[in-house]
Coordinates of C-alpha atoms in Angstrom, one line a residue:
Chain A
M280 CA 85.9 -58.9 43.2
Y281 CA 83.0 -60.0 45.3
K282 CA 83.3 -60.8 49.0
V283 CA 80.4 -62.2 50.9
D284 CA 80.6 -62.4 54.7
N285 CA 78.1 -64.2 56.9
L286 CA 75.2 -63.6 54.5
K287 CA 71.8 -64.5 55.9
Y288 CA 68.4 -64.0 54.2
K289 CA 64.8 -64.7 55.1
Y290 CA 61.9 -64.3 52.8
P291 CA 59.1 -62.1 54.2
N292 CA 56.6 -64.9 54.6
N293 CA 59.1 -67.5 55.9
K294 CA 59.9 -68.2 59.5
E295 CA 63.4 -69.4 58.9
D296 CA 66.4 -68.1 57.0
V297 CA 66.9 -69.6 53.6
I298 CA 70.5 -68.4 53.5
K299 CA 72.1 -69.3 56.8
G300 CA 75.3 -67.3 57.2
I301 CA 77.4 -68.1 54.1
S302 CA 80.8 -66.6 53.4
F303 CA 82.7 -66.8 50.2
E304 CA 84.8 -64.8 47.7
I305 CA 84.6 -64.5 44.0
K306 CA 88.0 -63.7 42.6
E307 CA 88.5 -61.5 39.5
G308 CA 88.8 -63.5 36.3
E309 CA 87.4 -66.8 37.7
I310 CA 84.3 -68.8 37.0
F311 CA 82.8 -69.5 40.4
G312 CA 80.1 -72.1 40.6
F313 CA 77.3 -72.6 43.1
L314 CA 76.3 -76.3 43.0
G315 CA 73.3 -77.6 44.9
P316 CA 69.9 -79.2 44.6
S317 CA 66.8 -77.1 43.8
G318 CA 65.7 -75.1 46.8
A319 CA 69.2 -75.0 48.3
G320 CA 69.5 -71.2 48.0
K321 CA 71.5 -70.8 44.8
S322 CA 69.2 -68.5 43.0
T323 CA 68.4 -66.5 46.2
T324 CA 72.1 -65.9 46.7
Q325 CA 72.4 -64.8 43.1
K326 CA 69.5 -62.4 43.5
I327 CA 71.1 -60.9 46.5
L328 CA 74.4 -60.5 44.7
I329 CA 72.7 -58.6 41.9
K330 CA 70.8 -56.4 44.3
I331 CA 67.4 -57.7 43.5
L332 CA 66.8 -58.9 47.0
E333 CA 68.0 -56.2 49.5
D334 CA 66.9 -57.0 53.0
Y335 CA 69.7 -59.4 53.8
R336 CA 72.0 -59.5 56.8
G337 CA 75.8 -59.7 56.6
T338 CA 78.1 -57.8 54.2
I339 CA 78.7 -58.0 50.5
T340 CA 81.4 -56.0 48.9
Y341 CA 82.0 -55.5 45.2
N342 CA 85.5 -54.3 44.3
G343 CA 85.9 -53.4 48.0
K344 CA 82.8 -51.3 48.3
D345 CA 79.5 -52.4 50.0
V346 CA 77.0 -53.3 47.3
K347 CA 74.3 -51.4 49.2
T348 CA 76.1 -48.1 48.5
F349 CA 76.0 -48.6 44.7
G350 CA 73.3 -46.9 42.6
N351 CA 71.8 -48.2 39.4
D352 CA 75.1 -47.6 37.6
F353 CA 76.2 -50.9 39.2
Y354 CA 74.3 -52.6 36.4
E355 CA 76.6 -51.1 33.8
D356 CA 79.2 -53.7 35.1
I357 CA 76.8 -56.6 35.5
G358 CA 75.3 -59.0 33.0
V359 CA 72.5 -61.4 34.2
S360 CA 71.1 -64.4 32.5
F361 CA 68.0 -65.7 34.3
E362 CA 66.9 -69.3 34.2
M363 CA 63.6 -68.5 32.4
P364 CA 63.3 -66.7 29.1
I365 CA 62.8 -62.9 29.7
H366 CA 61.9 -61.4 26.3
F367 CA 59.0 -59.6 24.8
S368 CA 57.5 -62.4 22.8
K369 CA 55.7 -60.2 20.2
M370 CA 58.9 -58.4 19.3
T371 CA 61.8 -59.9 17.2
A372 CA 65.0 -60.9 18.7
M373 CA 66.8 -57.8 17.4
E374 CA 64.0 -55.5 18.5
N375 CA 64.4 -56.9 22.0
I376 CA 68.2 -56.6 21.9
N377 CA 68.2 -53.1 20.4
F378 CA 65.8 -51.9 23.2
F379 CA 68.0 -53.2 26.0
L380 CA 71.1 -52.0 24.2
K381 CA 70.0 -48.4 24.5
L382 CA 69.8 -48.6 28.2
Y383 CA 73.6 -49.1 28.6
K384 CA 76.6 -46.9 28.1
R385 CA 78.8 -49.7 26.8
N386 CA 77.5 -51.8 23.8
A387 CA 78.9 -55.1 22.7
D388 CA 79.1 -56.2 19.0
V389 CA 75.6 -57.7 18.9
E390 CA 76.0 -59.2 15.4
A391 CA 79.1 -61.1 16.5
L392 CA 77.3 -62.3 19.7
M393 CA 74.2 -63.4 17.8
K394 CA 76.3 -65.2 15.3
R395 CA 78.3 -66.9 18.0
V396 CA 75.1 -68.4 19.6
G397 CA 73.6 -69.2 16.2
L398 CA 70.7 -66.7 16.3
W399 CA 71.8 -64.2 13.7
E400 CA 69.7 -65.9 11.0
S401 CA 66.7 -65.8 13.2
R402 CA 67.2 -62.2 14.3
D403 CA 64.0 -60.9 12.6
K404 CA 61.8 -63.7 14.0
M405 CA 59.3 -63.0 16.8
V406 CA 60.8 -64.3 20.0
G407 CA 57.4 -66.0 20.6
E408 CA 58.3 -68.3 17.7
F409 CA 61.6 -69.3 19.3
S410 CA 62.2 -72.7 20.9
K411 CA 63.1 -72.7 24.6
G412 CA 66.8 -73.3 23.6
M413 CA 66.8 -70.3 21.3
K414 CA 65.3 -68.2 24.1
I415 CA 67.9 -69.2 26.6
R416 CA 70.6 -68.4 24.0
L417 CA 69.0 -65.0 23.6
N418 CA 69.2 -64.6 27.4
I419 CA 72.9 -65.0 27.2
V420 CA 73.2 -62.4 24.4
R421 CA 71.0 -60.1 26.5
A422 CA 73.4 -60.7 29.5
L423 CA 76.5 -59.9 27.4
L424 CA 75.2 -56.9 25.4
N425 CA 76.6 -54.3 27.8
E426 CA 80.1 -55.8 27.8
P427 CA 79.8 -56.6 31.6
K428 CA 82.7 -57.2 33.9
M429 CA 80.8 -59.7 35.9
L430 CA 78.4 -62.2 34.5
F431 CA 75.7 -64.0 36.5
L432 CA 74.3 -67.2 35.0
D433 CA 71.3 -69.0 36.6
E434 CA 71.2 -72.6 35.4
P435 CA 72.5 -71.5 32.0
T436 CA 72.2 -74.8 30.1
N437 CA 68.9 -76.0 31.6
G438 CA 66.6 -77.0 28.7
I439 CA 69.1 -76.7 25.8
D440 CA 70.5 -79.5 23.7
P441 CA 74.2 -80.7 24.2
A442 CA 75.5 -78.9 21.1
N443 CA 74.1 -75.5 22.1
A444 CA 75.1 -76.1 25.7
K445 CA 78.7 -76.5 24.4
V446 CA 78.4 -73.2 22.5
L447 CA 77.3 -71.5 25.6
K448 CA 80.0 -73.1 27.8
D449 CA 82.7 -72.0 25.2
L450 CA 81.3 -68.5 25.2
V451 CA 81.5 -68.4 29.0
K452 CA 85.1 -69.6 29.0
E453 CA 86.0 -67.0 26.3
F454 CA 84.4 -64.3 28.5
R455 CA 86.6 -65.5 31.4
D456 CA 89.7 -65.7 29.3
A457 CA 89.1 -62.1 28.2
G458 CA 89.2 -61.0 31.9
G459 CA 85.6 -61.4 32.9
T460 CA 84.3 -62.9 36.1
V461 CA 81.5 -65.4 36.2
F462 CA 79.1 -66.6 38.9
I463 CA 77.1 -69.7 37.9
T464 CA 74.4 -71.5 39.7
S465 CA 73.6 -75.0 38.6
H466 CA 72.4 -78.4 39.6
I467 CA 74.0 -79.9 36.5
M468 CA 77.2 -81.5 37.5
S469 CA 78.9 -81.4 34.0
D470 CA 78.4 -77.6 33.7
I471 CA 80.2 -77.0 37.0
D472 CA 82.9 -79.6 36.3
Q473 CA 83.7 -78.3 32.8
L474 CA 83.4 -74.6 33.5
C475 CA 84.3 -73.7 37.0
D476 CA 87.6 -72.7 38.4
R477 CA 86.1 -73.0 41.9
V478 CA 82.9 -74.4 43.2
A479 CA 80.8 -74.1 46.4
F480 CA 78.5 -76.9 47.5
I481 CA 75.3 -75.4 48.9
V482 CA 72.6 -77.3 50.7
D483 CA 69.8 -75.9 52.8
G484 CA 71.3 -72.4 52.7
E485 CA 74.7 -73.5 54.0
I486 CA 78.0 -73.9 52.1
K487 CA 79.4 -77.3 52.8
E488 CA 82.6 -77.1 50.8
I489 CA 84.5 -74.6 48.5
D490 CA 87.4 -75.6 46.3
S491 CA 88.4 -76.2 42.7
P492 CA 86.8 -79.3 41.1
R493 CA 90.3 -80.7 40.6
N494 CA 91.3 -80.3 44.3
L495 CA 88.0 -81.7 45.4
K496 CA 88.5 -84.8 43.2
I497 CA 92.0 -85.2 44.6
R498 CA 90.9 -84.7 48.2
Y499 CA 87.9 -86.9 48.1
G500 CA 88.8 -89.3 45.3
K501 CA 90.3 -92.7 46.0
R502 CA 94.1 -92.7 45.5
S503 CA 94.1 -95.9 43.5
L504 CA 94.6 -97.3 40.0
K505 CA 92.2 -99.8 38.5
L506 CA 93.5 -102.1 35.9
E507 CA 91.5 -104.4 33.6
Y508 CA 93.3 -107.1 31.7
K509 CA 92.6 -110.2 29.7
E510 CA 93.3 -113.6 31.1
G511 CA 92.0 -116.9 29.8
G512 CA 89.4 -115.2 27.6
Q513 CA 88.1 -113.3 30.6
T514 CA 88.4 -109.7 31.7
I515 CA 89.8 -109.4 35.2
A516 CA 89.9 -106.1 37.2
K517 CA 92.4 -105.3 39.9
E518 CA 92.9 -102.2 42.0
F519 CA 96.3 -100.9 43.4
P520 CA 97.1 -98.1 45.8
M521 CA 98.4 -95.0 44.0
D522 CA 101.3 -94.5 46.5
N523 CA 104.5 -96.2 45.3
V524 CA 102.6 -97.8 42.4
G525 CA 105.9 -97.7 40.4
K526 CA 107.5 -100.0 42.9
N527 CA 104.5 -102.4 43.2
E528 CA 105.8 -105.7 41.7
E529 CA 102.4 -107.2 41.0
F530 CA 101.2 -104.1 39.2
L531 CA 104.4 -103.9 37.1
T532 CA 104.3 -107.6 36.3
L533 CA 100.7 -107.3 35.1
L534 CA 101.7 -104.4 32.9
K535 CA 104.5 -106.4 31.4
T536 CA 102.8 -109.7 30.9
K537 CA 99.1 -109.2 30.4
E538 CA 97.0 -107.7 27.6
I539 CA 95.8 -104.5 29.4
E540 CA 92.3 -103.3 28.4
T541 CA 91.9 -100.2 30.6
I542 CA 93.7 -98.3 33.3
H543 CA 91.8 -95.7 35.4
S544 CA 92.8 -93.6 38.4
G545 CA 90.3 -93.8 41.2
E546 CA 89.1 -90.3 40.6
T547 CA 85.6 -89.7 41.9
T548 CA 83.0 -87.6 40.1
L549 CA 81.9 -84.3 41.5
E550 CA 78.5 -85.8 42.1
D551 CA 79.9 -88.5 44.3
I552 CA 81.9 -85.9 46.2
F553 CA 78.8 -83.7 46.5
I554 CA 76.8 -86.6 48.0
K555 CA 79.8 -87.6 50.3
V556 CA 80.2 -84.0 51.6
T557 CA 76.5 -83.0 51.8
G558 CA 74.7 -86.2 52.4
V559 CA 72.2 -85.3 49.7
G560 CA 71.8 -86.0 46.0
L561 CA 71.5 -83.3 43.3
R562 CA 68.8 -84.8 41.1
D563 CA 66.4 -86.3 43.6
E564 CA 65.3 -83.0 45.1
S565 CA 62.1 -81.6 43.9
E566 CA 61.9 -78.0 42.5
Chain B
M80 CA 66.6 -39.5 36.8
N81 CA 68.2 -39.7 33.4
P82 CA 65.9 -38.0 30.8
N83 CA 67.5 -39.8 27.8
R84 CA 66.9 -43.2 29.4
V85 CA 63.3 -42.2 30.3
L86 CA 62.9 -41.3 26.6
V87 CA 64.2 -44.8 25.5
L88 CA 61.9 -46.5 28.0
V89 CA 58.8 -44.5 26.9
K90 CA 59.6 -45.2 23.2
G91 CA 60.0 -48.9 24.1
E92 CA 56.7 -48.9 26.0
L93 CA 54.9 -47.2 23.0
I94 CA 56.4 -49.8 20.5
R95 CA 55.2 -52.6 22.8
L96 CA 51.7 -51.1 23.0
N97 CA 51.6 -51.2 19.3
K98 CA 53.1 -54.7 19.0
Y99 CA 50.7 -56.1 21.6
N100 CA 47.8 -54.6 19.7
V101 CA 46.8 -52.2 22.6
F102 CA 46.9 -49.3 20.1
A103 CA 44.7 -51.2 17.7
I104 CA 42.2 -51.9 20.4
S105 CA 42.0 -48.3 21.4
I106 CA 41.6 -47.1 17.8
L107 CA 38.8 -49.7 17.4
L108 CA 37.1 -48.4 20.6
A109 CA 37.5 -44.8 19.4
L110 CA 35.8 -45.8 16.2
I111 CA 33.0 -47.6 18.0
W112 CA 32.4 -44.5 20.2
G113 CA 32.6 -42.3 17.1
V114 CA 30.0 -44.3 15.1
M115 CA 27.7 -44.5 18.2
L116 CA 27.9 -40.7 18.9
Y117 CA 27.5 -39.8 15.2
F118 CA 24.0 -41.1 15.2
V119 CA 22.7 -39.4 18.3
N120 CA 21.2 -35.9 18.2
N121 CA 23.2 -32.9 19.2
D122 CA 21.6 -32.5 22.7
I123 CA 22.5 -36.0 23.7
L124 CA 25.9 -35.6 22.1
K125 CA 26.7 -32.7 24.3
A126 CA 26.1 -34.8 27.4
L127 CA 27.6 -38.0 26.1
L128 CA 30.8 -36.8 24.5
P129 CA 32.4 -35.5 27.7
M130 CA 31.3 -38.7 29.4
I131 CA 33.0 -40.9 26.8
L132 CA 36.1 -38.8 26.9
L133 CA 36.0 -39.2 30.7
I134 CA 35.6 -43.0 30.5
D135 CA 38.5 -43.2 28.0
A136 CA 40.7 -41.1 30.2
S137 CA 39.8 -42.9 33.5
M138 CA 38.5 -46.4 33.2
M139 CA 40.3 -47.3 30.0
S140 CA 43.6 -45.9 31.4
I141 CA 43.3 -48.2 34.4
M142 CA 42.6 -51.1 32.0
Y143 CA 45.4 -50.4 29.6
I144 CA 48.1 -50.0 32.3
G145 CA 46.7 -53.2 33.9
A146 CA 47.0 -55.0 30.6
I147 CA 50.6 -53.8 30.1
M148 CA 51.6 -55.0 33.6
F149 CA 50.0 -58.4 33.1
F150 CA 51.7 -58.8 29.8
E151 CA 55.0 -58.2 31.5
K152 CA 54.1 -60.6 34.3
N153 CA 53.5 -63.3 31.8
E154 CA 56.8 -62.8 30.1
S155 CA 58.9 -62.2 33.2
T156 CA 60.4 -59.2 31.5
I157 CA 60.3 -57.2 34.6
S158 CA 63.2 -59.2 36.1
T159 CA 65.5 -58.2 33.3
M160 CA 64.4 -54.5 33.6
L161 CA 65.4 -54.6 37.3
V162 CA 69.0 -55.4 36.3
T163 CA 69.4 -52.5 33.9
P164 CA 70.8 -49.1 34.9
S165 CA 67.2 -47.8 34.9
S166 CA 66.0 -46.7 38.3
N167 CA 62.5 -47.7 39.7
P168 CA 61.2 -44.1 39.3
E169 CA 62.4 -44.2 35.6
L170 CA 60.6 -47.5 35.0
V171 CA 57.3 -46.3 36.6
L172 CA 57.4 -42.9 35.1
S173 CA 58.0 -44.3 31.6
K174 CA 54.9 -46.5 31.9
V175 CA 52.8 -43.6 33.1
L176 CA 54.0 -41.3 30.3
A177 CA 53.6 -44.0 27.6
N178 CA 50.1 -44.8 28.8
T179 CA 49.1 -41.1 28.9
I180 CA 50.5 -40.5 25.4
H181 CA 48.6 -43.6 24.1
N182 CA 45.3 -42.6 25.8
L183 CA 45.7 -39.0 24.6
F184 CA 46.0 -40.4 21.1
S185 CA 42.7 -42.3 21.3
S186 CA 41.0 -39.3 22.8
I187 CA 42.3 -37.0 20.1
L188 CA 40.9 -39.4 17.5
I189 CA 37.4 -39.2 19.0
I190 CA 37.7 -35.4 19.3
I191 CA 39.0 -34.9 15.7
A192 CA 36.1 -37.0 14.4
F193 CA 33.5 -34.8 16.2
V194 CA 35.1 -31.5 15.4
L195 CA 35.0 -32.5 11.7
L196 CA 31.6 -34.2 11.7
K197 CA 29.5 -32.4 14.3
H198 CA 31.3 -29.0 14.4
I199 CA 31.6 -29.0 18.2
E200 CA 33.5 -26.1 19.6
L201 CA 36.5 -26.8 21.8
N202 CA 39.1 -25.0 23.8
Y203 CA 41.9 -27.3 22.6
L204 CA 44.5 -26.4 25.2
M205 CA 42.1 -26.9 28.1
M206 CA 40.9 -30.1 26.6
L207 CA 44.4 -31.5 26.3
L208 CA 45.2 -30.4 29.8
G209 CA 42.0 -32.1 31.1
I210 CA 42.7 -35.4 29.2
I211 CA 46.4 -35.5 30.1
L212 CA 45.9 -34.9 33.8
T213 CA 42.9 -37.3 34.1
T214 CA 44.7 -40.0 32.2
A215 CA 47.9 -39.6 34.2
F216 CA 46.0 -39.8 37.5
F217 CA 44.1 -42.9 36.6
T218 CA 47.1 -44.6 35.0
I219 CA 49.0 -44.1 38.3
L220 CA 46.0 -45.4 40.2
G221 CA 45.7 -48.4 37.8
F222 CA 49.4 -49.1 38.4
Y223 CA 48.8 -49.2 42.2
M224 CA 45.6 -51.4 41.7
A225 CA 47.6 -53.9 39.6
Y226 CA 49.9 -54.5 42.6
F227 CA 47.1 -56.3 44.4
Q228 CA 45.7 -58.3 41.5
K229 CA 46.7 -61.9 40.8
N230 CA 45.5 -61.9 37.2
F231 CA 43.9 -59.6 34.6
T232 CA 40.4 -61.0 35.1
G233 CA 40.6 -60.1 38.8
M234 CA 41.7 -56.6 37.7
L235 CA 38.7 -56.3 35.4
V236 CA 36.3 -57.3 38.1
N237 CA 37.7 -54.8 40.5
L238 CA 37.7 -52.2 37.8
M239 CA 33.9 -52.8 37.4
I240 CA 33.3 -52.4 41.1
F241 CA 35.5 -49.3 41.2
S242 CA 33.7 -47.8 38.2
F243 CA 30.3 -48.5 39.7
A244 CA 31.3 -46.9 43.0
L245 CA 32.9 -43.8 41.5
L246 CA 31.3 -43.3 38.1
V247 CA 27.7 -43.9 38.9
P248 CA 27.3 -41.0 41.4
T249 CA 28.9 -38.6 38.9
V250 CA 26.5 -39.8 36.2
L251 CA 23.5 -39.6 38.4
Y252 CA 24.4 -36.0 39.4
E253 CA 25.2 -35.0 35.8
V254 CA 21.8 -36.3 34.5
N255 CA 20.0 -34.7 37.5
V256 CA 18.8 -37.9 39.1
I257 CA 20.5 -36.6 42.3
K258 CA 19.7 -32.9 42.6
A259 CA 20.7 -32.1 46.2
D260 CA 23.0 -29.1 46.4
W261 CA 25.2 -30.5 49.1
F262 CA 26.0 -33.6 46.9
Q263 CA 28.4 -31.5 44.7
Y264 CA 30.6 -31.0 47.8
V265 CA 30.8 -34.7 48.3
L266 CA 31.3 -35.4 44.7
I267 CA 34.2 -33.0 44.3
F268 CA 36.4 -35.5 46.2
N269 CA 35.6 -38.2 43.7
P270 CA 38.5 -38.3 41.2
I271 CA 36.0 -39.2 38.4
Q272 CA 34.2 -36.0 39.1
A273 CA 37.4 -34.1 39.1
G274 CA 38.3 -35.6 35.7
S275 CA 34.8 -34.7 34.5
E276 CA 35.3 -31.1 35.5
L277 CA 38.7 -30.9 33.7
I278 CA 37.4 -32.5 30.5
S279 CA 34.3 -30.4 30.5
G280 CA 36.6 -27.4 30.8
G281 CA 37.7 -28.2 27.2
F282 CA 34.3 -27.4 25.8
K283 CA 33.8 -23.7 24.9
A284 CA 30.4 -23.5 26.7
Y285 CA 31.9 -24.5 30.0
A286 CA 31.8 -21.9 32.8
F287 CA 34.9 -21.9 34.9
E288 CA 34.1 -21.9 38.6
W289 CA 35.9 -22.9 41.8
Q290 CA 35.1 -26.6 41.1
Y291 CA 37.4 -26.5 38.0
Y292 CA 40.3 -25.1 39.9
F293 CA 39.8 -27.5 42.8
S294 CA 39.7 -30.5 40.5
L295 CA 42.8 -29.3 38.7
L296 CA 44.7 -29.1 42.0
Y297 CA 43.1 -32.3 43.3
L298 CA 44.2 -34.4 40.3
L299 CA 47.6 -32.8 40.1
I300 CA 48.4 -33.3 43.8
G301 CA 46.7 -36.6 43.8
S302 CA 48.8 -37.9 40.9
I303 CA 52.0 -36.8 42.6
F304 CA 50.9 -38.3 46.0
V305 CA 49.8 -41.7 44.6
Y306 CA 53.0 -41.9 42.5
R307 CA 55.4 -40.8 45.2
F308 CA 53.8 -42.5 48.3
L309 CA 51.9 -45.5 47.0
V310 CA 53.3 -46.6 43.6
L311 CA 57.0 -46.1 44.0
P312 CA 57.6 -47.6 47.5
K313 CA 55.9 -50.8 46.5
F314 CA 57.2 -51.1 42.9
H315 CA 60.4 -53.0 43.8
D316 CA 58.5 -55.6 45.9
Y317 CA 55.9 -56.0 43.1
A318 CA 58.6 -56.4 40.5
I319 CA 60.4 -59.1 42.6
R320 CA 57.1 -61.0 43.1
Q321 CA 56.5 -60.9 39.4
S322 CA 60.0 -62.1 38.6
G323 CA 59.1 -65.4 40.4
V324 CA 61.0 -64.9 43.7

């Protein structure tokens, strides 16, 4: 759906490129994540993809056509949820939504969307009275109200509670399952892990790795099994290589003779893999 | 340009002017002007009414468009406008049209009050033309000025300087403090003076001379020039800056 080739970008007041020749593809019907610390170039890349920033180098195609050749009708296909709230605070939620709705040819079922994110009851409240979480959920409704084919989400769960974060994640998955394509930027590992079909690690404007979270875990994880069992009133832990574990006598004996407390594969978290691949952490970077 | 979309945008702008109490402020101001002018004698009124209509159409237009743009900056709403099918010319034009309609409304309030209370004689069509063109020009100019201001206070300070530089010479000439003949040829290039000529053209006693037609063309061409060559080319950069990039 999107193909990005050797993308470079420099802000007018900067000396160096903030995006340093990245290439990737977003396939139709997938959730593609951009994972990286603050300042890595995630939001800049998103702003280039949605044609807000234009003076980039390299090529970007959308459905096989250079994005630079698209007019404003491009936005009939695109839904964008920005990280910060973007509503008129002295208007109600519905007044905001109804205003934006009229700017598009295709209109989604707003009532269903508002109910889905738990804002229907508050639809006649001024947005200025909304909590940050409510504003972010309204951002998502705003992004979906034109029934987009491609959805861009910038740090979608930042600042909202776990229950509402789950609602949003489910909504994104439903959007994908209905044929939509999603591009997510986040520094929150669980978002990427739970949502994305593929993820790119971005640090200092460079992509260090692209693959599915599952493949990354298999590739970078330890191929081992960790066993915890009781012996003499104590918990003892032992680790076995995954290869030919079914023929490992010691492992099989422990299984047969001991009271097993836990068994875990040596799967690493995405965060560990991110640190291993990029050499930097996700949370210790300042905004 | 999609006329239906421009209509939606203008309607949205007008609704927001109301919600953000800009309409209420302009009605209040019109009321204050009205009360003040009601108590002056007819000779002073003849000189003051065009001046007040001019201030409303020029300085207040700059201030209102500045206020609208700073409201939008505070709420980052400009980012989301950039990702709608609306083009930049549609977004700019809708703000200019909405501000012109809004200012026309407050000017009409002042005029109605004086037609009813003081029985002044107007050429309504010429008055409308004068107010619309002056408001449109100064709204577009205010749009451009807002690009360079970091906050609304800065905008107000610059508006004061701007007013002093442009309004004072016109006032001094109008009240005969400056009497030199050649000064009218310098003044004619002052957009405030051009606005003054056009608004004065709305009063029945006005004698139409070359200054009126020059001012008409000057503000018309000036509006198109500032919109096309100053406001539009910088709008996208301005909007990106406001969206926090």
